[in-house]
Short mmCIF file of N, CA and C in Angstrom, two decimals:
data_model
loop_
_atom_site.label_atom_id
_atom_site.label_comp_id
_atom_site.label_asym_id
_atom_site.label_seq_id
_atom_site.Cartn_x
_atom_site.Cartn_y
_atom_site.Cartn_z
N UNK A 1 180.89 142.64 147.37
CA UNK A 1 180.76 141.36 145.65
C UNK A 1 179.07 141.94 145.27
N UNK A 2 178.61 142.02 146.25
CA UNK A 2 176.77 142.34 145.52
C UNK A 2 177.13 143.56 145.37
N UNK A 3 177.68 144.41 145.01
CA UNK A 3 178.69 145.68 144.70
C UNK A 3 179.25 145.75 143.78
N UNK A 4 179.83 144.75 142.68
CA UNK A 4 180.17 144.93 141.68
C UNK A 4 179.61 144.13 140.66
N UNK A 5 178.43 142.96 141.14
CA UNK A 5 177.48 142.91 140.18
C UNK A 5 176.27 143.96 139.97
N UNK A 6 176.48 144.84 141.16
CA UNK A 6 175.68 145.84 140.28
C UNK A 6 175.75 147.01 139.61
N UNK A 7 177.30 146.90 139.67
CA UNK A 7 177.65 147.74 138.64
C UNK A 7 178.27 147.23 137.33
N UNK A 8 178.11 145.93 137.20
CA UNK A 8 178.43 145.17 136.19
C UNK A 8 177.26 145.61 135.15
N UNK A 9 176.06 145.35 135.60
CA UNK A 9 174.50 145.27 135.41
C UNK A 9 174.09 146.87 135.08
N UNK A 10 174.70 147.67 135.76
CA UNK A 10 175.06 149.19 135.39
C UNK A 10 175.42 149.58 134.44
N UNK A 11 176.58 149.15 133.49
CA UNK A 11 177.09 149.46 132.47
C UNK A 11 177.25 148.53 131.49
N UNK A 12 176.18 147.29 131.73
CA UNK A 12 175.67 147.51 130.50
C UNK A 12 174.25 148.18 130.01
N UNK A 13 174.52 148.32 128.47
CA UNK A 13 173.18 148.89 127.97
C UNK A 13 172.20 148.13 128.21
N UNK A 14 171.48 149.11 128.14
CA UNK A 14 169.54 148.88 128.05
C UNK A 14 169.04 148.80 127.32
N UNK A 15 168.54 147.80 126.31
CA UNK A 15 167.45 147.97 125.50
C UNK A 15 165.94 147.55 125.89
N UNK A 16 166.05 147.66 126.98
CA UNK A 16 163.96 147.87 127.47
C UNK A 16 163.40 146.12 127.56
N UNK A 17 162.38 146.61 126.74
CA UNK A 17 161.38 145.65 126.42
C UNK A 17 162.05 144.76 125.34
N UNK A 18 162.63 145.37 124.15
CA UNK A 18 162.31 144.69 122.79
C UNK A 18 163.93 144.94 122.96
N UNK A 19 164.58 143.79 123.95
CA UNK A 19 166.55 143.84 122.98
C UNK A 19 166.32 142.98 122.47
N UNK A 20 167.24 143.23 120.63
CA UNK A 20 167.31 142.35 120.09
C UNK A 20 168.63 141.41 120.01
N UNK A 21 168.92 140.74 121.07
CA UNK A 21 170.32 139.60 120.95
C UNK A 21 170.79 138.84 119.83
N UNK A 22 171.20 138.19 120.26
CA UNK A 22 171.60 136.97 120.01
C UNK A 22 170.74 136.53 120.26
N UNK A 23 169.99 136.03 121.05
CA UNK A 23 169.36 135.48 121.92
C UNK A 23 168.05 134.59 121.17
N UNK A 24 167.47 135.82 120.83
CA UNK A 24 165.74 136.00 120.52
C UNK A 24 166.36 135.26 119.01
N UNK A 25 166.81 134.76 118.37
CA UNK A 25 167.26 133.34 117.28
C UNK A 25 167.07 132.45 117.60
N UNK A 26 167.80 132.04 118.87
CA UNK A 26 167.98 130.97 118.81
C UNK A 26 167.01 130.52 119.36
N UNK A 27 166.40 131.28 120.22
CA UNK A 27 164.86 131.19 120.90
C UNK A 27 164.01 130.85 120.01
N UNK A 28 163.78 131.66 119.08
CA UNK A 28 163.02 131.38 118.04
C UNK A 28 163.36 130.31 117.46
N UNK A 29 164.89 129.67 117.12
CA UNK A 29 165.24 128.58 116.40
C UNK A 29 164.24 127.28 116.90
N UNK A 30 164.29 127.41 118.42
CA UNK A 30 164.36 126.51 119.69
C UNK A 30 163.01 126.23 119.13
N UNK A 31 161.98 127.43 119.25
CA UNK A 31 160.76 127.37 119.48
C UNK A 31 159.74 126.14 117.88
N UNK A 32 160.42 127.38 116.77
CA UNK A 32 160.00 126.40 115.62
C UNK A 32 160.28 124.30 115.95
N UNK A 33 162.28 124.36 116.30
CA UNK A 33 162.27 122.82 116.41
C UNK A 33 161.69 122.30 117.33
N UNK A 34 161.30 123.34 118.33
CA UNK A 34 159.76 122.17 119.51
C UNK A 34 158.97 122.13 118.72
N UNK A 35 158.63 122.86 117.96
CA UNK A 35 157.58 122.80 117.18
C UNK A 35 156.95 121.64 116.34
N UNK A 36 157.75 121.48 115.11
CA UNK A 36 158.63 120.31 114.38
C UNK A 36 158.32 119.02 115.44
N UNK A 37 158.65 118.91 116.19
CA UNK A 37 158.93 117.86 116.99
C UNK A 37 158.00 117.30 117.90
N UNK A 38 157.77 117.91 118.40
CA UNK A 38 156.17 117.10 118.67
C UNK A 38 154.34 117.72 117.57
N UNK A 39 154.42 118.56 116.64
CA UNK A 39 154.19 118.02 115.31
C UNK A 39 154.12 116.81 115.31
N UNK A 40 155.29 116.24 114.47
CA UNK A 40 155.71 114.94 114.25
C UNK A 40 155.49 113.59 114.71
N UNK A 41 155.89 113.79 116.62
CA UNK A 41 155.88 113.01 117.26
C UNK A 41 154.23 112.96 118.03
N UNK A 42 154.26 113.56 118.40
CA UNK A 42 153.15 113.79 119.10
C UNK A 42 151.24 114.35 118.57
N UNK A 43 151.72 115.18 117.49
CA UNK A 43 149.93 115.86 117.31
C UNK A 43 149.81 115.48 116.29
N UNK A 44 150.25 114.66 114.98
CA UNK A 44 150.26 113.95 113.52
C UNK A 44 149.62 113.04 113.95
N UNK A 45 149.83 111.74 115.25
CA UNK A 45 149.71 110.39 115.72
C UNK A 45 147.93 110.81 116.04
N UNK A 46 147.78 112.11 116.73
CA UNK A 46 146.67 111.87 117.48
C UNK A 46 145.84 112.56 116.73
N UNK A 47 146.41 113.17 115.71
CA UNK A 47 145.21 113.93 114.91
C UNK A 47 144.85 112.50 113.86
N UNK A 48 145.71 111.66 113.15
CA UNK A 48 145.48 110.77 112.91
C UNK A 48 144.55 109.93 113.38
N UNK A 49 144.81 109.22 114.85
CA UNK A 49 143.56 108.43 115.58
C UNK A 49 142.53 109.22 115.63
N UNK A 50 142.21 110.76 115.86
CA UNK A 50 140.90 110.90 116.30
C UNK A 50 140.22 111.37 114.81
N UNK A 51 140.86 111.17 113.52
CA UNK A 51 140.33 111.18 111.82
C UNK A 51 139.76 109.90 112.19
N UNK A 52 140.72 109.01 112.25
CA UNK A 52 140.02 107.19 111.96
C UNK A 52 138.56 107.37 112.87
N UNK A 53 138.99 107.13 113.73
CA UNK A 53 137.97 107.21 115.14
C UNK A 53 136.61 108.29 114.66
N UNK A 54 136.57 109.17 114.24
CA UNK A 54 135.19 110.09 113.64
C UNK A 54 136.07 109.18 111.61
N UNK A 55 135.90 108.88 111.30
CA UNK A 55 135.55 107.99 109.95
C UNK A 55 134.88 106.16 110.95
N UNK A 56 135.37 105.91 111.97
CA UNK A 56 134.40 105.13 112.25
C UNK A 56 133.24 105.25 112.84
N UNK A 57 133.13 106.40 113.28
CA UNK A 57 132.12 106.87 113.83
C UNK A 57 130.20 106.99 113.19
N UNK A 58 131.32 107.76 111.43
CA UNK A 58 129.77 108.26 110.83
C UNK A 58 129.95 106.81 110.08
N UNK A 59 130.35 106.09 109.90
CA UNK A 59 130.51 105.14 108.88
C UNK A 59 129.47 103.98 109.88
N UNK A 60 129.62 104.31 111.26
CA UNK A 60 128.53 103.32 112.44
C UNK A 60 127.24 104.14 112.10
N UNK A 61 127.42 105.06 112.05
CA UNK A 61 125.82 106.26 112.59
C UNK A 61 125.16 105.59 110.53
N UNK A 62 125.69 105.93 110.24
CA UNK A 62 125.54 105.38 108.21
C UNK A 62 124.95 104.54 108.27
N UNK A 63 125.06 103.75 108.78
CA UNK A 63 124.63 101.76 108.49
C UNK A 63 124.03 101.69 109.73
N UNK A 64 123.74 102.34 110.54
CA UNK A 64 122.96 102.82 112.02
C UNK A 64 121.41 103.31 110.95
N UNK A 65 121.86 104.59 110.71
CA UNK A 65 120.53 105.37 110.36
C UNK A 65 119.81 104.57 108.60
N UNK A 66 120.72 102.94 107.89
CA UNK A 66 120.84 102.92 106.74
C UNK A 66 119.49 101.37 108.08
N UNK A 67 120.17 101.29 108.79
CA UNK A 67 119.36 100.01 108.78
C UNK A 67 117.96 100.35 109.50
N UNK A 68 117.63 101.34 109.82
CA UNK A 68 116.78 101.53 110.51
C UNK A 68 115.83 102.63 109.11
N UNK A 69 116.12 102.29 108.06
CA UNK A 69 115.03 102.64 106.99
C UNK A 69 114.61 101.56 107.22
N UNK A 70 115.52 100.99 106.68
CA UNK A 70 114.50 99.39 106.24
C UNK A 70 114.64 98.46 106.71
N UNK A 71 114.03 99.06 108.39
CA UNK A 71 113.80 97.75 109.34
C UNK A 71 112.01 98.95 109.52
N UNK A 72 112.46 100.52 109.42
CA UNK A 72 111.12 100.84 109.08
C UNK A 72 109.96 100.89 107.44
N UNK A 73 110.83 100.30 106.87
CA UNK A 73 110.34 99.77 105.55
C UNK A 73 109.61 98.81 105.69
N UNK A 74 110.74 97.79 105.95
CA UNK A 74 109.55 96.13 106.93
C UNK A 74 108.55 96.21 107.47
N UNK A 75 109.02 97.57 108.50
CA UNK A 75 107.61 97.48 109.10
C UNK A 75 106.15 97.79 109.02
N UNK A 76 106.71 99.28 108.39
CA UNK A 76 105.18 99.39 106.63
C UNK A 76 104.76 98.46 105.57
N UNK A 77 105.98 97.22 105.55
CA UNK A 77 105.52 96.55 104.28
C UNK A 77 104.65 94.86 105.40
N UNK A 78 105.03 95.00 106.17
CA UNK A 78 104.74 93.75 107.39
C UNK A 78 103.30 94.44 107.69
N UNK A 79 102.75 95.51 108.25
CA UNK A 79 102.01 96.10 108.67
C UNK A 79 100.57 96.02 107.39
N UNK A 80 100.72 96.32 106.20
CA UNK A 80 100.15 96.38 105.20
C UNK A 80 100.01 95.12 105.02
N UNK A 81 100.58 93.58 104.72
CA UNK A 81 100.29 92.38 104.74
C UNK A 81 99.05 92.15 105.93
N UNK A 82 99.91 92.54 107.08
CA UNK A 82 98.89 91.81 108.19
C UNK A 82 97.95 92.34 107.74
N UNK A 83 97.85 93.83 107.62
CA UNK A 83 96.11 94.15 107.40
C UNK A 83 94.95 93.45 106.20
N UNK A 84 95.91 93.41 104.97
CA UNK A 84 95.17 93.14 104.02
C UNK A 84 94.99 91.39 104.57
N UNK A 85 95.80 90.32 105.07
CA UNK A 85 95.81 88.84 105.94
C UNK A 85 94.59 88.91 106.78
N UNK A 86 94.08 89.86 107.36
CA UNK A 86 93.19 89.34 107.94
C UNK A 86 91.92 90.80 107.69
N UNK A 87 92.00 91.03 106.23
CA UNK A 87 91.05 91.15 106.08
C UNK A 87 90.22 89.75 105.32
N UNK A 88 91.38 89.77 104.47
CA UNK A 88 90.80 88.15 104.03
C UNK A 88 90.54 87.06 105.06
N UNK A 89 90.96 86.49 106.43
CA UNK A 89 90.64 86.29 106.76
C UNK A 89 88.64 86.46 107.42
N UNK A 90 88.57 87.87 107.85
CA UNK A 90 87.42 87.66 107.68
C UNK A 90 86.24 87.80 106.76
N UNK A 91 87.11 88.26 106.02
CA UNK A 91 86.13 88.19 104.80
C UNK A 91 85.77 86.26 104.59
N UNK A 92 86.67 85.59 104.76
CA UNK A 92 86.83 83.68 104.89
C UNK A 92 86.01 83.66 105.81
N UNK A 93 86.05 84.14 107.00
CA UNK A 93 85.27 83.69 107.97
C UNK A 93 83.66 84.44 107.83
N UNK A 94 83.45 84.85 107.56
CA UNK A 94 81.85 85.70 107.11
C UNK A 94 81.38 84.52 105.73
N UNK A 95 82.35 84.37 105.15
CA UNK A 95 81.71 83.17 104.03
C UNK A 95 81.77 82.05 104.57
N UNK A 96 82.80 81.34 105.36
CA UNK A 96 82.25 80.49 106.07
C UNK A 96 81.10 80.49 106.78
N UNK A 97 80.67 81.65 107.45
CA UNK A 97 79.20 81.46 108.16
C UNK A 97 77.96 81.31 107.33
N UNK A 98 77.93 82.10 106.51
CA UNK A 98 77.55 82.17 105.40
C UNK A 98 76.42 80.88 104.63
N UNK A 99 77.55 80.33 104.62
CA UNK A 99 78.17 79.40 103.54
C UNK A 99 77.21 77.81 104.76
N UNK A 100 78.17 78.10 106.00
CA UNK A 100 77.19 76.63 106.96
C UNK A 100 75.97 77.12 107.34
N UNK A 101 75.43 78.30 107.66
CA UNK A 101 74.44 79.04 108.10
C UNK A 101 73.42 78.41 106.78
N UNK A 102 73.89 78.56 105.75
CA UNK A 102 73.12 78.26 104.60
C UNK A 102 73.11 76.49 105.18
N UNK A 103 73.71 75.49 104.53
CA UNK A 103 73.97 74.32 104.91
C UNK A 103 73.16 74.56 105.84
N UNK A 104 72.37 75.09 107.19
CA UNK A 104 72.14 74.78 108.95
C UNK A 104 70.73 74.40 107.70
N UNK A 105 70.35 75.96 107.27
CA UNK A 105 68.94 76.15 106.85
C UNK A 105 68.33 74.94 106.17
N UNK A 106 68.70 74.67 104.49
CA UNK A 106 68.84 73.29 103.89
C UNK A 106 68.20 71.65 104.86
N UNK A 107 69.09 71.49 105.25
CA UNK A 107 69.52 70.79 106.52
C UNK A 107 68.13 70.65 107.35
N UNK A 108 67.68 71.39 108.07
CA UNK A 108 66.57 71.81 108.63
C UNK A 108 65.47 71.46 108.16
N UNK A 109 65.08 72.49 106.50
CA UNK A 109 64.19 72.07 106.14
C UNK A 109 63.68 70.75 105.63
N UNK A 110 65.00 70.12 105.39
CA UNK A 110 65.02 68.36 104.75
C UNK A 110 64.35 67.88 106.01
N UNK A 111 64.85 68.06 107.45
CA UNK A 111 64.45 67.40 108.62
C UNK A 111 62.85 67.97 108.77
N UNK A 112 62.69 68.24 108.97
CA UNK A 112 61.48 69.13 109.07
C UNK A 112 59.77 68.42 107.94
N UNK A 113 60.55 68.32 106.92
CA UNK A 113 60.10 67.73 105.71
C UNK A 113 59.37 65.48 105.98
N UNK A 114 60.69 65.34 106.69
CA UNK A 114 60.64 63.88 106.39
C UNK A 114 60.12 63.68 107.35
N UNK A 115 60.11 64.55 108.39
CA UNK A 115 59.54 64.55 110.50
C UNK A 115 58.53 64.73 109.61
N UNK A 116 57.93 65.50 108.68
CA UNK A 116 56.48 66.44 108.59
C UNK A 116 55.75 64.55 107.88
N UNK A 117 55.93 64.18 106.77
CA UNK A 117 56.04 62.74 105.96
C UNK A 117 56.02 62.05 107.16
N UNK A 118 56.74 61.80 107.98
CA UNK A 118 56.36 60.49 108.39
C UNK A 118 55.09 60.76 109.17
N UNK A 119 55.15 61.88 110.31
CA UNK A 119 53.92 62.22 111.10
C UNK A 119 52.20 62.39 110.74
N UNK A 120 52.96 62.00 109.23
CA UNK A 120 51.46 62.20 108.18
C UNK A 120 51.37 60.89 107.85
N UNK A 121 52.57 60.00 108.16
CA UNK A 121 51.99 58.72 107.52
C UNK A 121 51.77 57.71 108.94
N UNK A 122 51.87 58.45 109.89
CA UNK A 122 51.66 57.03 111.21
C UNK A 122 50.40 57.64 111.26
N UNK A 123 49.66 59.24 111.07
CA UNK A 123 47.87 60.01 111.83
C UNK A 123 47.69 58.98 110.80
N UNK A 124 48.19 58.89 109.84
CA UNK A 124 47.74 57.93 108.47
C UNK A 124 47.23 56.18 109.00
N UNK A 125 48.69 55.69 109.62
CA UNK A 125 47.83 54.16 109.69
C UNK A 125 47.60 54.39 110.98
N UNK A 126 47.32 55.46 112.37
CA UNK A 126 46.86 55.43 113.33
C UNK A 126 44.85 55.50 112.62
N UNK A 127 44.53 56.45 112.09
CA UNK A 127 43.86 56.22 111.37
C UNK A 127 42.89 55.15 111.04
N UNK A 128 43.75 54.48 110.06
CA UNK A 128 43.65 53.05 109.52
C UNK A 128 43.52 52.49 110.94
N UNK A 129 44.35 52.34 112.03
CA UNK A 129 44.15 50.80 112.49
C UNK A 129 42.70 51.27 113.36
N UNK A 130 42.46 52.59 113.60
CA UNK A 130 41.77 53.17 114.51
C UNK A 130 40.23 52.57 113.26
N UNK A 131 40.49 52.96 112.50
CA UNK A 131 38.39 52.60 111.94
C UNK A 131 38.61 50.57 111.90
N UNK A 132 39.24 50.72 111.63
CA UNK A 132 39.22 48.28 111.34
C UNK A 132 39.07 48.35 112.13
N UNK A 133 39.84 48.77 113.47
CA UNK A 133 39.03 48.36 115.11
C UNK A 133 38.05 48.68 115.09
N UNK A 134 37.24 50.37 115.46
CA UNK A 134 35.56 49.98 115.14
C UNK A 134 34.93 48.91 114.66
N UNK A 135 35.30 49.74 113.05
CA UNK A 135 34.40 48.17 112.23
C UNK A 135 34.57 47.09 112.57
N UNK A 136 35.72 47.14 113.28
CA UNK A 136 35.72 45.06 113.47
C UNK A 136 35.40 45.02 114.94
N UNK A 137 34.81 45.90 116.32
CA UNK A 137 34.31 46.46 117.02
C UNK A 137 32.19 46.11 117.13
N UNK A 138 32.38 46.82 115.88
CA UNK A 138 30.76 46.79 115.78
C UNK A 138 30.38 45.60 114.76
N UNK A 139 31.35 44.84 114.20
CA UNK A 139 30.33 44.11 113.72
C UNK A 139 30.63 42.65 114.67
N UNK A 140 31.58 43.27 115.94
CA UNK A 140 30.62 41.21 116.47
C UNK A 140 29.91 41.52 117.24
N UNK A 141 29.70 40.83 117.94
CA UNK A 141 28.32 40.85 118.30
C UNK A 141 28.76 41.11 120.17
N UNK A 142 30.30 40.06 120.31
CA UNK A 142 30.51 40.12 121.75
C UNK A 142 30.72 40.69 122.48
N UNK A 143 31.03 42.75 121.66
CA UNK A 143 30.81 43.36 122.35
C UNK A 143 29.93 44.02 122.69
N UNK A 144 28.64 43.95 122.12
CA UNK A 144 27.31 43.77 122.11
C UNK A 144 26.32 43.37 123.44
N UNK A 145 27.01 41.79 123.13
CA UNK A 145 26.32 40.69 124.35
C UNK A 145 27.19 41.52 126.14
N UNK A 146 28.39 41.52 126.02
CA UNK A 146 29.00 42.21 126.93
C UNK A 146 28.34 43.80 127.23
N UNK A 147 28.38 44.22 126.65
CA UNK A 147 27.74 46.20 126.88
C UNK A 147 25.54 45.79 127.08
N UNK A 148 25.39 44.83 126.81
CA UNK A 148 23.76 44.15 127.37
C UNK A 148 23.81 43.86 128.94
N UNK A 149 24.86 43.54 128.98
CA UNK A 149 25.36 41.75 130.06
C UNK A 149 25.21 43.01 131.49
N UNK A 150 27.10 44.59 130.84
CA UNK A 150 26.47 45.42 132.34
C UNK A 150 25.51 46.12 132.52
N UNK A 151 25.09 46.38 131.43
CA UNK A 151 23.94 47.35 131.31
C UNK A 151 23.24 46.37 132.33
N UNK A 152 22.86 45.16 131.98
CA UNK A 152 22.07 44.58 132.63
C UNK A 152 22.21 44.33 134.32
N UNK A 153 23.50 44.38 134.36
CA UNK A 153 24.17 43.94 136.18
C UNK A 153 24.34 45.26 136.60
N UNK A 154 23.81 46.87 135.85
CA UNK A 154 24.29 47.73 136.37
C UNK A 154 22.69 48.08 136.98
N UNK A 155 21.77 47.74 136.71
CA UNK A 155 19.80 47.59 136.80
C UNK A 155 19.75 46.89 137.81
N UNK A 156 20.28 45.99 137.45
CA UNK A 156 19.17 44.58 138.55
C UNK A 156 20.16 45.46 140.05
N UNK A 157 21.77 45.71 139.85
CA UNK A 157 21.44 46.04 141.34
C UNK A 157 20.97 47.18 142.54
N UNK A 158 20.51 48.39 140.98
CA UNK A 158 19.61 49.48 141.38
C UNK A 158 17.92 49.23 141.73
#
C-alpha cells in the first residue's frame, strides 16, 4: 500500500514552491473573510475602547493642568496679598508704638510737673510752718526760761 501512495505522488506534477492550484484563491478568500470578521468583532470595539480611554486620559490631563495653573495663580495672588497685609500690619504696629510712646511721654511730663508743683507747695508749707514755729518759739519766754533752768542745773552739778 505504501508503494501505491508513492507511485501516486510521483505521478503528480510537481509545481514546486509556487504551485498555484485551486486552493490558493480559496485560502486568500478565507484569509480576507477571517480578517473582515476579526476586524468587525474584535479590533473595531477594541480600537474604539482604546480611543475613548485616550480621550478620557487627555481630558483629565488637560483639566489637571488647568487646575494646576489656577492653583499657581491663586497661590501667587494670596502670597502677594499676604505680603501686603504683613507690611500694613507692621506699619500699623510701628505707628501704634510711636503713638503709645508719645502718649507715655506726655503723661510722664504731666506727672513730673504735678509732682514738682506738689513738692514745691509742700516745701513752701514746711518753710512757712518752720518760720512760724521759730518765731513762736523766739517770742515765747518759756523756752528761754527752760534753757536757763537746764543750764543752771548742768552747771550746778559740775
